[in-house]
CSV table of C-alpha atoms in Angstrom, one decimal:
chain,number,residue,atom,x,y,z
A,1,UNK,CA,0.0,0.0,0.0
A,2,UNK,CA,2.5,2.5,0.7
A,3,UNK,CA,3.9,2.7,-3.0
A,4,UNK,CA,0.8,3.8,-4.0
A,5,UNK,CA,-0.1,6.3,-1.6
A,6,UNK,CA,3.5,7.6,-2.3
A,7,UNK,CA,2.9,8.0,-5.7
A,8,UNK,CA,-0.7,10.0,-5.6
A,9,UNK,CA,1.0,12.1,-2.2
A,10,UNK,CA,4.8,13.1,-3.3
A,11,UNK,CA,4.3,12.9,-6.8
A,12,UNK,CA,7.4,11.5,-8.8
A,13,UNK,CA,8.4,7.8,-9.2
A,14,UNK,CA,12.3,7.5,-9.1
A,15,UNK,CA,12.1,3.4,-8.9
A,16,UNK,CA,12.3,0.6,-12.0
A,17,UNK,CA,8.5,0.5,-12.8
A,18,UNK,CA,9.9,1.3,-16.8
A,19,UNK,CA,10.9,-2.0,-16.7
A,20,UNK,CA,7.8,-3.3,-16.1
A,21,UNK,CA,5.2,-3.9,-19.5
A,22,UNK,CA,1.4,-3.3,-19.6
A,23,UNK,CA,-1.7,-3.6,-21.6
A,24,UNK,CA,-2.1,-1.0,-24.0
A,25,UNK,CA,-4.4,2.1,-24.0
A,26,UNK,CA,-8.1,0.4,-25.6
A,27,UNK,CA,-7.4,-2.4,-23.6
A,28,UNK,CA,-7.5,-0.6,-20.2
A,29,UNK,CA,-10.3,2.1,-21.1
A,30,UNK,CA,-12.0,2.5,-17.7
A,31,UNK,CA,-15.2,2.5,-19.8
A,32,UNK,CA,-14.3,-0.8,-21.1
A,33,UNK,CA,-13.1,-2.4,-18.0
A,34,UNK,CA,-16.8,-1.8,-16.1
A,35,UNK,CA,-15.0,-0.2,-13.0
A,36,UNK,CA,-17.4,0.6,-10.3
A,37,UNK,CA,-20.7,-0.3,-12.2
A,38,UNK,CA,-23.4,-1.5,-10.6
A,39,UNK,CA,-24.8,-1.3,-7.0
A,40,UNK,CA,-23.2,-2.9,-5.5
A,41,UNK,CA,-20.5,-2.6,-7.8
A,42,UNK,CA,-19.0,-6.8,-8.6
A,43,UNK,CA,-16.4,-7.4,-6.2
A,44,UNK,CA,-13.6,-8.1,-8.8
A,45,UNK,CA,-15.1,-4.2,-10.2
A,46,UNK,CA,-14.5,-2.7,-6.9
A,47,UNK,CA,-11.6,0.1,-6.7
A,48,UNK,CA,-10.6,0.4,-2.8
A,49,UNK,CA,-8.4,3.2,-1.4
A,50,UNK,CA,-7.8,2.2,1.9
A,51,UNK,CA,-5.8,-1.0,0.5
A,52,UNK,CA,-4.0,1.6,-1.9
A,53,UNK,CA,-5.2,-0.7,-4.6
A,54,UNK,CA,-7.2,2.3,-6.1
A,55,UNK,CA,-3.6,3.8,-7.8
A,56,UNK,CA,-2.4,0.3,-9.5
A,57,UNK,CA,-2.5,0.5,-13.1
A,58,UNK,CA,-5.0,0.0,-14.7
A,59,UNK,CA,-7.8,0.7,-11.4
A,60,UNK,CA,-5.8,4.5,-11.9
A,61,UNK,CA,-7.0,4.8,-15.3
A,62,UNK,CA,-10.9,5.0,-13.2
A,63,UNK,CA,-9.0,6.8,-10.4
A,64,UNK,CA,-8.0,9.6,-12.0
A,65,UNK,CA,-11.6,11.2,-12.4
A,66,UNK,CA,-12.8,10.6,-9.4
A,67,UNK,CA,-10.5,11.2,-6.3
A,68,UNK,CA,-13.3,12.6,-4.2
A,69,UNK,CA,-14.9,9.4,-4.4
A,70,UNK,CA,-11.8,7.9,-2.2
A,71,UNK,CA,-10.4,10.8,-0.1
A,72,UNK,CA,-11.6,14.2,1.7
A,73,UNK,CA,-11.7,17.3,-0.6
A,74,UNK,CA,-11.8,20.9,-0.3
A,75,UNK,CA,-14.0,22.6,-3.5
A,76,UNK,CA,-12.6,25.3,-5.5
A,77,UNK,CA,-15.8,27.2,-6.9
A,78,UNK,CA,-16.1,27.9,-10.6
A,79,UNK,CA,-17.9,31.6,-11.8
A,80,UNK,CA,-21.6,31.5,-11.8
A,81,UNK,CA,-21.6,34.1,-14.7
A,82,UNK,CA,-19.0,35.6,-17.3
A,83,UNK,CA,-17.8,32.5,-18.2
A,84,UNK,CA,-15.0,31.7,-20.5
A,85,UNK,CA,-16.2,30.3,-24.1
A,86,UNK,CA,-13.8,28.9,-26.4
A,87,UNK,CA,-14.1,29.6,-30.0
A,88,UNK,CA,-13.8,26.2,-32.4
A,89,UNK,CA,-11.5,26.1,-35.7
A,90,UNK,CA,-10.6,22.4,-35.8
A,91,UNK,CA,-7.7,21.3,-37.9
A,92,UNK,CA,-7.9,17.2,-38.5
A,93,UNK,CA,-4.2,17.7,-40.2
A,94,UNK,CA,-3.0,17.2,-36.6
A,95,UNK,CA,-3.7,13.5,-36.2
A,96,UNK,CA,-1.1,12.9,-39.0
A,97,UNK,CA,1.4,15.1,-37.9
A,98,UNK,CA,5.2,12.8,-37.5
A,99,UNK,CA,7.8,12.9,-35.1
A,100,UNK,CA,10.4,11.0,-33.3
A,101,UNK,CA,10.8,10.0,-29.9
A,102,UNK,CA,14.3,10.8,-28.3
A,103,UNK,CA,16.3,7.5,-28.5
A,104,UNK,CA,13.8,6.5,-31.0
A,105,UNK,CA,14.6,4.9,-34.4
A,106,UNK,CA,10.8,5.2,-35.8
A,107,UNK,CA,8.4,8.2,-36.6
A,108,UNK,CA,5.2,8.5,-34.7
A,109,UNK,CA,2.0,10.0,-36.0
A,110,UNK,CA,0.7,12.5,-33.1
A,111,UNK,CA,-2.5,10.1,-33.2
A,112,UNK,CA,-0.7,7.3,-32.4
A,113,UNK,CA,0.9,9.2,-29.2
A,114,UNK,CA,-2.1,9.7,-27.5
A,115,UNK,CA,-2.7,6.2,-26.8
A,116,UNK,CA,1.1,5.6,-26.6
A,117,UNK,CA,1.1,7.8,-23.7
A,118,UNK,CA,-2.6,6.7,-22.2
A,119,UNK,CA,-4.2,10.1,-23.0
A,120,UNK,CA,-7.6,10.6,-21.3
A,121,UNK,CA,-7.9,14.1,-22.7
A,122,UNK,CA,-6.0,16.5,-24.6
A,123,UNK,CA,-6.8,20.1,-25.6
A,124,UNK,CA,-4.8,22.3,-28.3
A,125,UNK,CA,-5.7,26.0,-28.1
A,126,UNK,CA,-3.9,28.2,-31.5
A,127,UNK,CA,-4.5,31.9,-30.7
A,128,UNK,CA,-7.3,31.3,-28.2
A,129,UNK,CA,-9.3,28.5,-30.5
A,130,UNK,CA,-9.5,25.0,-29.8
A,131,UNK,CA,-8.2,23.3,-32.6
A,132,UNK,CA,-8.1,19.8,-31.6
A,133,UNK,CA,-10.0,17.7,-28.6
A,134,UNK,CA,-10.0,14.6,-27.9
A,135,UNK,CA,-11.2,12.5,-25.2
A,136,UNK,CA,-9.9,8.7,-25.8
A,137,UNK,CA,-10.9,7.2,-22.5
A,138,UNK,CA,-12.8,7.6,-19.1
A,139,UNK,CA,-13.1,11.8,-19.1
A,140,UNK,CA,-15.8,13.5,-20.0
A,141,UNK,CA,-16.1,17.1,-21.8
A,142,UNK,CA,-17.6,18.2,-18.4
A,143,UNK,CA,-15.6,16.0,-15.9
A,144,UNK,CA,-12.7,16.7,-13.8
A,145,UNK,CA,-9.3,14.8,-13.8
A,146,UNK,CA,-6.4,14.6,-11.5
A,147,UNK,CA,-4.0,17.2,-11.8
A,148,UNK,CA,-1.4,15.6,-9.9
A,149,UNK,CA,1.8,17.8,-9.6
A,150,UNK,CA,0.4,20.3,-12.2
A,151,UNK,CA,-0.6,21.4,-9.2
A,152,UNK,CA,2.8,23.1,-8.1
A,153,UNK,CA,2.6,25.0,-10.6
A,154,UNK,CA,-1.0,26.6,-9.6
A,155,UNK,CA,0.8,27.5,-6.0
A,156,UNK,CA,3.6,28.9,-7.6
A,157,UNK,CA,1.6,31.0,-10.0
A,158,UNK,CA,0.4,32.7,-6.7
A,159,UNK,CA,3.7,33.0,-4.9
A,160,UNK,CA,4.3,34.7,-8.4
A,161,UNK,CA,1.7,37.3,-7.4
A,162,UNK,CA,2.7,38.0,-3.9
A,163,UNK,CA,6.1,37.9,-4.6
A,164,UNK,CA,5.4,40.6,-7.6
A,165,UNK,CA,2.8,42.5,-5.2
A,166,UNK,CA,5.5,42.8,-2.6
A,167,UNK,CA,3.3,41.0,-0.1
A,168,UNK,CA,6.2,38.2,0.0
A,169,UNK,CA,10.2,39.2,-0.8
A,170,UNK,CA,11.4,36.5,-1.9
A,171,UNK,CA,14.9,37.0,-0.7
A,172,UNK,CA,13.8,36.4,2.7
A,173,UNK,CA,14.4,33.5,4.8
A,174,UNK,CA,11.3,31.1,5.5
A,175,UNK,CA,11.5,31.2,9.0
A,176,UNK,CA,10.6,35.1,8.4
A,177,UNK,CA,7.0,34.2,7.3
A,178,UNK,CA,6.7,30.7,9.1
A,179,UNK,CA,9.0,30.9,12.7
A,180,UNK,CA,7.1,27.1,13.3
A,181,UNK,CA,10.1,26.0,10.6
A,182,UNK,CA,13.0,28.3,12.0
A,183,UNK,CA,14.7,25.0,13.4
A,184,UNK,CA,14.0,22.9,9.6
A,185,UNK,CA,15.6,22.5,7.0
A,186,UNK,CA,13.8,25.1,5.7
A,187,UNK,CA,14.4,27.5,8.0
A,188,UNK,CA,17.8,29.0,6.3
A,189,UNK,CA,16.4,29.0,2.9
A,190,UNK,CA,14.9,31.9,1.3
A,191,UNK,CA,11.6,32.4,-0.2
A,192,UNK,CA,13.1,32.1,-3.6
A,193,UNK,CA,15.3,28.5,-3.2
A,194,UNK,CA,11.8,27.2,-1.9
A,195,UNK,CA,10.1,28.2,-5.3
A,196,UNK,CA,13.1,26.9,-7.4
A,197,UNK,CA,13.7,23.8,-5.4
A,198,UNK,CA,17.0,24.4,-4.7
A,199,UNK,CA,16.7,23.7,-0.9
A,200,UNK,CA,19.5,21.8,0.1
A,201,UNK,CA,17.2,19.3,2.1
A,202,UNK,CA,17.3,15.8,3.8
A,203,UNK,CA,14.2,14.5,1.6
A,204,UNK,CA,14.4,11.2,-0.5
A,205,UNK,CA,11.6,10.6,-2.9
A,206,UNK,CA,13.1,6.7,-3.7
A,207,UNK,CA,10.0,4.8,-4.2
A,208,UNK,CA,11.9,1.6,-3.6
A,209,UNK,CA,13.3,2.0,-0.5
A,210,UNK,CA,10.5,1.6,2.3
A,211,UNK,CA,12.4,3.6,5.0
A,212,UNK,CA,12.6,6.8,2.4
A,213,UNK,CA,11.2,10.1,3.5
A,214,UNK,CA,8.6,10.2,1.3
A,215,UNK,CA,6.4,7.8,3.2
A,216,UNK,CA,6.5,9.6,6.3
A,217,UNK,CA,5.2,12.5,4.4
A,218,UNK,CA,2.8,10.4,2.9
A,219,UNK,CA,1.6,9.1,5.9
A,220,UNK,CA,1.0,12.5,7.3
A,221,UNK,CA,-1.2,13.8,4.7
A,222,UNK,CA,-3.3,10.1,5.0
A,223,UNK,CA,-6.9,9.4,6.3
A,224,UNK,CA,-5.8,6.1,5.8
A,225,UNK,CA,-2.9,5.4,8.8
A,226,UNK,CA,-1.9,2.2,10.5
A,227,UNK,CA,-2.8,1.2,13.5
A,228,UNK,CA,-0.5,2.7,16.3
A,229,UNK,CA,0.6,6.1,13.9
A,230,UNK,CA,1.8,7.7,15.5
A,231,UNK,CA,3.7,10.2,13.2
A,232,UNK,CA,3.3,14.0,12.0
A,233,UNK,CA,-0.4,14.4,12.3
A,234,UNK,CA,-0.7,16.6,9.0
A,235,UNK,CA,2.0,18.3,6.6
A,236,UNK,CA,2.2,21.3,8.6
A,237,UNK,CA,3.7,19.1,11.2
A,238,UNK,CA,6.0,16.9,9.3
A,239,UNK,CA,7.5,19.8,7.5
A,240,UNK,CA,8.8,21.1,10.8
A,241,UNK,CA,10.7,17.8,11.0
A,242,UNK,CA,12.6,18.0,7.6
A,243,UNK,CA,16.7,18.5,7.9
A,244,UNK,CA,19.1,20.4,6.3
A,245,UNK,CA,22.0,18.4,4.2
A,246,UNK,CA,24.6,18.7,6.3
A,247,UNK,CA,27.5,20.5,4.1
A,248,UNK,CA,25.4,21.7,1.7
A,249,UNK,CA,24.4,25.0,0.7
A,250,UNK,CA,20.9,26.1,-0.4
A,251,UNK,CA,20.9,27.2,-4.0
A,252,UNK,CA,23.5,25.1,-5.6
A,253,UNK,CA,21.8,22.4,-7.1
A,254,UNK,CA,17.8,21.8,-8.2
A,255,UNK,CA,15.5,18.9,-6.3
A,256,UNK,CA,12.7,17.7,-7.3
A,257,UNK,CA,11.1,17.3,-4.1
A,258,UNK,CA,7.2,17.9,-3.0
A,259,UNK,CA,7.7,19.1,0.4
A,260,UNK,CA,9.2,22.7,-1.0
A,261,UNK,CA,5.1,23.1,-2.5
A,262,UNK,CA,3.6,22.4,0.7
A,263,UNK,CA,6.4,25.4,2.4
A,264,UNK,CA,5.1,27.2,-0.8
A,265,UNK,CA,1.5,26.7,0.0
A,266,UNK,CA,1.4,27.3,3.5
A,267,UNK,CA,3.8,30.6,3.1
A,268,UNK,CA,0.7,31.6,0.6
A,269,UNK,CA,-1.5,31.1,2.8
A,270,UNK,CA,0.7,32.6,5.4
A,271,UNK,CA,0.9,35.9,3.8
A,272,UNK,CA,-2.9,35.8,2.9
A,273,UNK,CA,-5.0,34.4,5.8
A,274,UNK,CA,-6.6,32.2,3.0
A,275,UNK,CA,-6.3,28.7,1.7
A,276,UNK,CA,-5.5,27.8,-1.6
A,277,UNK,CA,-8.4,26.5,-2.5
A,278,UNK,CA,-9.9,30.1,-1.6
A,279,UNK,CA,-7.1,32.1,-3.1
A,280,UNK,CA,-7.6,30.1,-6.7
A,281,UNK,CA,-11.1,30.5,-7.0
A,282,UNK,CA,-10.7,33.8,-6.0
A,283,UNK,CA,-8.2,35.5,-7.8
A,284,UNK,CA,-8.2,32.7,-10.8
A,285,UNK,CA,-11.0,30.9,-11.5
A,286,UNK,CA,-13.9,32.7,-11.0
A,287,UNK,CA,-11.8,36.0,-12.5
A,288,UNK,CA,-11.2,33.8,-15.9
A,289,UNK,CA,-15.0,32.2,-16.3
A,290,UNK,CA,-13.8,28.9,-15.1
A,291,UNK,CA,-17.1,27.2,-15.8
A,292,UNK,CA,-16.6,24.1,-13.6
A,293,UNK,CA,-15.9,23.5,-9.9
A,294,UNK,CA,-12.3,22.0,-9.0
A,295,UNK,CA,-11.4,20.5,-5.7
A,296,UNK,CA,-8.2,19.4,-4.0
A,297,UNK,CA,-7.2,16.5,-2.0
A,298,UNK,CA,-6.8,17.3,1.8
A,299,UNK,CA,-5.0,15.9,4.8
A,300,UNK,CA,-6.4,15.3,8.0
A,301,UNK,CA,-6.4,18.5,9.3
A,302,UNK,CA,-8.1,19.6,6.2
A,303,UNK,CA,-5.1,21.3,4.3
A,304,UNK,CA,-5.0,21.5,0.8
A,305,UNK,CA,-2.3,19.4,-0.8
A,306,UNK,CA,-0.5,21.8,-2.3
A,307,UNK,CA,2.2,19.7,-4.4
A,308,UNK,CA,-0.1,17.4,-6.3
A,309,UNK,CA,-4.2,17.6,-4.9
A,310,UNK,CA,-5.9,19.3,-7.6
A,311,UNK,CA,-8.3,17.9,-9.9
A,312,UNK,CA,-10.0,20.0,-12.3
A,313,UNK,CA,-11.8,20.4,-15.7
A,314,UNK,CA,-9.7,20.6,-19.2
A,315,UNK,CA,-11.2,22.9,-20.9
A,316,UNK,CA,-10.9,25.2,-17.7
A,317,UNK,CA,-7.0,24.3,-17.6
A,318,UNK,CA,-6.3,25.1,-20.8
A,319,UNK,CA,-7.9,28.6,-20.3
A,320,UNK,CA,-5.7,28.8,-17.6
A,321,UNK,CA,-2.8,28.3,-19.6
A,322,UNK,CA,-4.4,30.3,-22.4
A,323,UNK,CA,-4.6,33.5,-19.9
A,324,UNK,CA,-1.1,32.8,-18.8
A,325,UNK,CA,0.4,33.4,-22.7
A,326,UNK,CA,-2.0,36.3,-23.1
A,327,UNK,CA,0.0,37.8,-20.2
A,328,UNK,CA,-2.1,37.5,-17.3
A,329,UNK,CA,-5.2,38.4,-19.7
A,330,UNK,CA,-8.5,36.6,-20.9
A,331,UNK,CA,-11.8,38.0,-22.6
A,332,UNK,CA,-10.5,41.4,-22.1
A,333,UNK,CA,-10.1,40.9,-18.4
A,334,UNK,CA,-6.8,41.6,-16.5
A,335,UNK,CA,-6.8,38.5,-14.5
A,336,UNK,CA,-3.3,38.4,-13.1
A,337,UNK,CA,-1.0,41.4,-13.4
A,338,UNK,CA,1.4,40.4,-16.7
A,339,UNK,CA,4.4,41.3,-14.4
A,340,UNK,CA,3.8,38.8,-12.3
A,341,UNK,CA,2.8,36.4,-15.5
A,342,UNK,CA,6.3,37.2,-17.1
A,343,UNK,CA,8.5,36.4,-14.1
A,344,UNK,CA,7.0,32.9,-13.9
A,345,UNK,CA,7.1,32.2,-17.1
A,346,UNK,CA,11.1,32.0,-17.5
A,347,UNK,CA,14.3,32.5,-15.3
A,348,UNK,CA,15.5,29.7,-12.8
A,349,UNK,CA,19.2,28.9,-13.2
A,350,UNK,CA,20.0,26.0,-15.6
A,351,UNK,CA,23.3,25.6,-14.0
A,352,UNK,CA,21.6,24.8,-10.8
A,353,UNK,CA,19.1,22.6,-12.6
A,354,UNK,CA,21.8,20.8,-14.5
A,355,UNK,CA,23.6,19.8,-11.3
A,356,UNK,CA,20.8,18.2,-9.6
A,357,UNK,CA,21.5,15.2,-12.2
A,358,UNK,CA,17.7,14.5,-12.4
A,359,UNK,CA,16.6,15.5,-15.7
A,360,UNK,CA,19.3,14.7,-18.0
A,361,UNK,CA,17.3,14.7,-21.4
A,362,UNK,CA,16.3,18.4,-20.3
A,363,UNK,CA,19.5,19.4,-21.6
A,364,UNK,CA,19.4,23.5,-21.1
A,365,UNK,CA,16.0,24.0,-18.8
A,366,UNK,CA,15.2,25.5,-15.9
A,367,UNK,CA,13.0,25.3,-12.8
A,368,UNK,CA,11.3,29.1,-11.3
A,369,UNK,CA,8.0,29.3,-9.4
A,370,UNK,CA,7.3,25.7,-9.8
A,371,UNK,CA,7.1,26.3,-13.5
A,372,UNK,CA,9.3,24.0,-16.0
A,373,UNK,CA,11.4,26.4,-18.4
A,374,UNK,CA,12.7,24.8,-21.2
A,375,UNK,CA,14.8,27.7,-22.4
A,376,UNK,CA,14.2,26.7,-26.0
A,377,UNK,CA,14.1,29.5,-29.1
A,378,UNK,CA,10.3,29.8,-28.3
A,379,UNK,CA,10.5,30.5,-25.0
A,380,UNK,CA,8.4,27.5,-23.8
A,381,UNK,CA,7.4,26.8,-20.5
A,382,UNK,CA,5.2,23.9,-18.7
A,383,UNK,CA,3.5,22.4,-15.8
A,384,UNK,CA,3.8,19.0,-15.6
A,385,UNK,CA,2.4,16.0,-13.7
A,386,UNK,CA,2.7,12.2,-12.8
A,387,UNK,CA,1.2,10.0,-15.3
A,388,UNK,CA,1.1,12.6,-18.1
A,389,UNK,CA,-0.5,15.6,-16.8
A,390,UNK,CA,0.6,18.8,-18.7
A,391,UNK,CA,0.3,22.4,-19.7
A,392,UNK,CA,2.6,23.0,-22.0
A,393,UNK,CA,2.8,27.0,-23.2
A,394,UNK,CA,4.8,28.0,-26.7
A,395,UNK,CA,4.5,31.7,-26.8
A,396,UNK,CA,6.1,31.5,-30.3
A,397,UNK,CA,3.9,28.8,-31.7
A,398,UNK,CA,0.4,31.2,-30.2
A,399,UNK,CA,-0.5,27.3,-28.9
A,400,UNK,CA,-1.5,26.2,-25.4
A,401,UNK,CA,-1.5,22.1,-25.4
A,402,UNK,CA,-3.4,21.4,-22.2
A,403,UNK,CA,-3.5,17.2,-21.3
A,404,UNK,CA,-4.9,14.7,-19.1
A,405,UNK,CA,-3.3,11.1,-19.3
A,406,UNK,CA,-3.6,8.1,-16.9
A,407,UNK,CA,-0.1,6.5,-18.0
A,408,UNK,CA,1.2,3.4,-16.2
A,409,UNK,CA,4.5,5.0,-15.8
A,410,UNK,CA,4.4,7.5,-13.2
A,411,UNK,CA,7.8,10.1,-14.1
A,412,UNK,CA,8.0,12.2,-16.6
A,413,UNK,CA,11.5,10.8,-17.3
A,414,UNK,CA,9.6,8.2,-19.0
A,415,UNK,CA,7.2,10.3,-20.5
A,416,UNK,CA,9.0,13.2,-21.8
A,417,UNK,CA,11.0,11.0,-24.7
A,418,UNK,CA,7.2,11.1,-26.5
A,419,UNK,CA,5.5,14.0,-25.3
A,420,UNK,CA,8.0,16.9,-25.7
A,421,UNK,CA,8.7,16.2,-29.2
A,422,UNK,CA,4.9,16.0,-30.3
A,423,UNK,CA,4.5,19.1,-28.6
A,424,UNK,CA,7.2,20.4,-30.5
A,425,UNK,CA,6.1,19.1,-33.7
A,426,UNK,CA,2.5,20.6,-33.1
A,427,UNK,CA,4.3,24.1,-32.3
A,428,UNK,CA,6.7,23.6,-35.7
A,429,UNK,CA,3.3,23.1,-37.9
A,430,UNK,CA,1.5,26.0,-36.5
A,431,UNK,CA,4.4,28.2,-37.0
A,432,UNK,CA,4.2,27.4,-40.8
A,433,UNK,CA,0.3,28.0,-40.9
């Protein structure tokens, strides 16, 4: 059980699950498979969470679209008027659009990378139109899917604000804003190292090892505990417990690690007196004429998980991505200031990033307010998920690709050698149009 719960509650799988073969998109459509039909559901169609049986592939593929069927939740309301409407100009040329994998000998047809990659819904927006939609399996037009650590980069969009407002200064220490994590690992770090994960932290995210620290965060943030926990009661609590490395300096090298989005939410929330669930709904997604509610995943104390709990329409996430090209703006409205819009949206130091040794094939990117920064000539820039969440923003290319997947493979590590060149191949044929 704890593998599972590590990989829906810290968000990146380091272990050798890409060694491991599955059954292919159509044949694990959640649809298809008769998950949780019937009343009462047949036994060998029941998805449980408390056995963490709910995230093995291919129950996940069900999962996905309904985590508040398994876990506590915390809503994040839509608008109830104004709301966004995307104009349609759909272009069936994309399906046959080729590429090649990295480390790949053969071309791929963009068609043939949705189920490659377990796509449960994809949006491409080209100046502000939907050109292409698709929902292959389980997700609806009107549902809402798992974000998964897609998520980060919502809490860093608004650390983006308050840093840009001047409500936060980035170049302050933590323990400034949150004294309860003076004596952390955290505590020495400034604002800014925390929203670039370069924390120089005792925090191991190895899946295979069952004494790493990511199932002690895990088991914080669970409803699900066993018997004689007793642990951090919530992730307030356990990040008080995190260590500096000893020897090691904050800002020298870049770590993937979830912990820094939970110091990221809480200093937001900090700062605001609100929760992020609050804070998004007001200042994002009733502002931008989100036209469906969101919720996030909570811990026991009823925090929002910050690094990886929200789940959320498509359509309404690639708005969100559409407002972030258009510099903050949608429909006319000014719905984050475009200063703070630009600062997210590149910087982070790619020598930093480089040294962590994590993401090899992302020769020349960067990390900055829990935004991915590729660095590339188009100044692209993504959120990205476990399991093949994405937004991935070309300002160049005018095209926001927003994307839902259920993928057996949890990293992006394993992902990435698909997905980044299709997206790059979509952005090369719209620059031609």
């Amino acid at each position: 059980m704890k593998r599972f719960f590590g990989l829906l509650m810290a968000g990146v799988c380091m272990g050798g699950i890409y060694a491991e073969q599955f059954a292919g998109a159509a044949d694990t459509d959640p649809s298809a498979l008769g998950w949780m039909q019937g009343f009462p559901p047949a036994k060998d169609k029941t998805i449980l969470a408390a056995d963490g049986s709910f995230f093995t592939f291919p129950k996940l593929r069900y999962s996905v679209n309904h985590m508040r069927e398994f876990f506590p939740t915390r809503n994040v309301a839509a608008a109830q008027e104004k709301y966004h409407s995307f104009k349609m100009r759909l272009d069936d040329r994309i399906d046959s659009l080729v590429f090649t994998p990295w480390d790949a000998d053969a071309p791929m047809t963009w068609k043939e990378s949705l189920d490659a990659n377990y796509v449960d819904g994809v949006i491409i927006l080209h100046k502000g139109k939907i050109i292409y939609e698709r929902y292959p399996a389980g997700l609806r037009q009107d549902g809402v899917h798992a974000a998964m650590s897609v998520s980060k980069s919502f809490t860093g969009t608004l650390a983006a604000v308050l840093v840009d407002a001047g409500v936060i200064d980035d170049s302050k220490l933590v323990s400034f804003y949150i004294p309860e994590l003076a004596d952390s690992g955290f505590g020495d770090a400034t604002v800014r190292q925390v929203l670039d994960m370069t924390t120089a932290i005792q925090y191991s995210e190895d899946y295979d090892d069952p004494d790493a620290d990511v199932w002690k965060f895990a088991a914080a943030g669970n409803v699900y505990r066993p018997a004689g926990y007793s642990g951090p009661q919530n992730y307030y609590e356990y990040l008080a417990t995190v260590k500096k490395i000893p020897g090691q300096e904050h800002g020298e090298k870049f770590g993937y690690r979830t912990v820094n989005t939970e110091v990221a939410g809480w200093l937001v929330s900090r700062a605001t007196g609100k929760s992020i669930t609050e804070l998004i709904s007001e200042w994002i997604w009733k502002p931008m004429g989100a036209r469906f509610d969101g919720y996030y995943l909570v811990d026991p104390s009823g925090t929002a998980f910050a690094g990886g709990g929200f789940s959320l329409n498509l359509r309404d996430m690639a708005a969100f991505g559409e407002m972030l090209r258009n510099g903050g703006k949608l429909d006319g409205r000014q719905i984050l200031p475009r200063s703070a819009v630009e600062a997210l949206s590149h910087g982070g130091s790619p020598e930093a990033f480089a040294a962590g040794g994590e993401y090899p094939k992302l020769d020349g990117w960067s990390y900055h307010d829990m935004w991915w920064i590729t660095n590339n000539a188009h100044g692209a820039y993504m959120a990205r998920g476990v399991h093949g969440q994405a937004i991935y923003i070309d300002p160049a290319a005018e095209m926001v690709i927003a994307r839902f997947s259920s993928n057996p493979l949890s990293s992006n590590k394993y992902i990435d050698p698909v997905s980044i060149p299709a997206y790059e191949a979509v952005a090369d044929y719209l620059m031609k149009k």
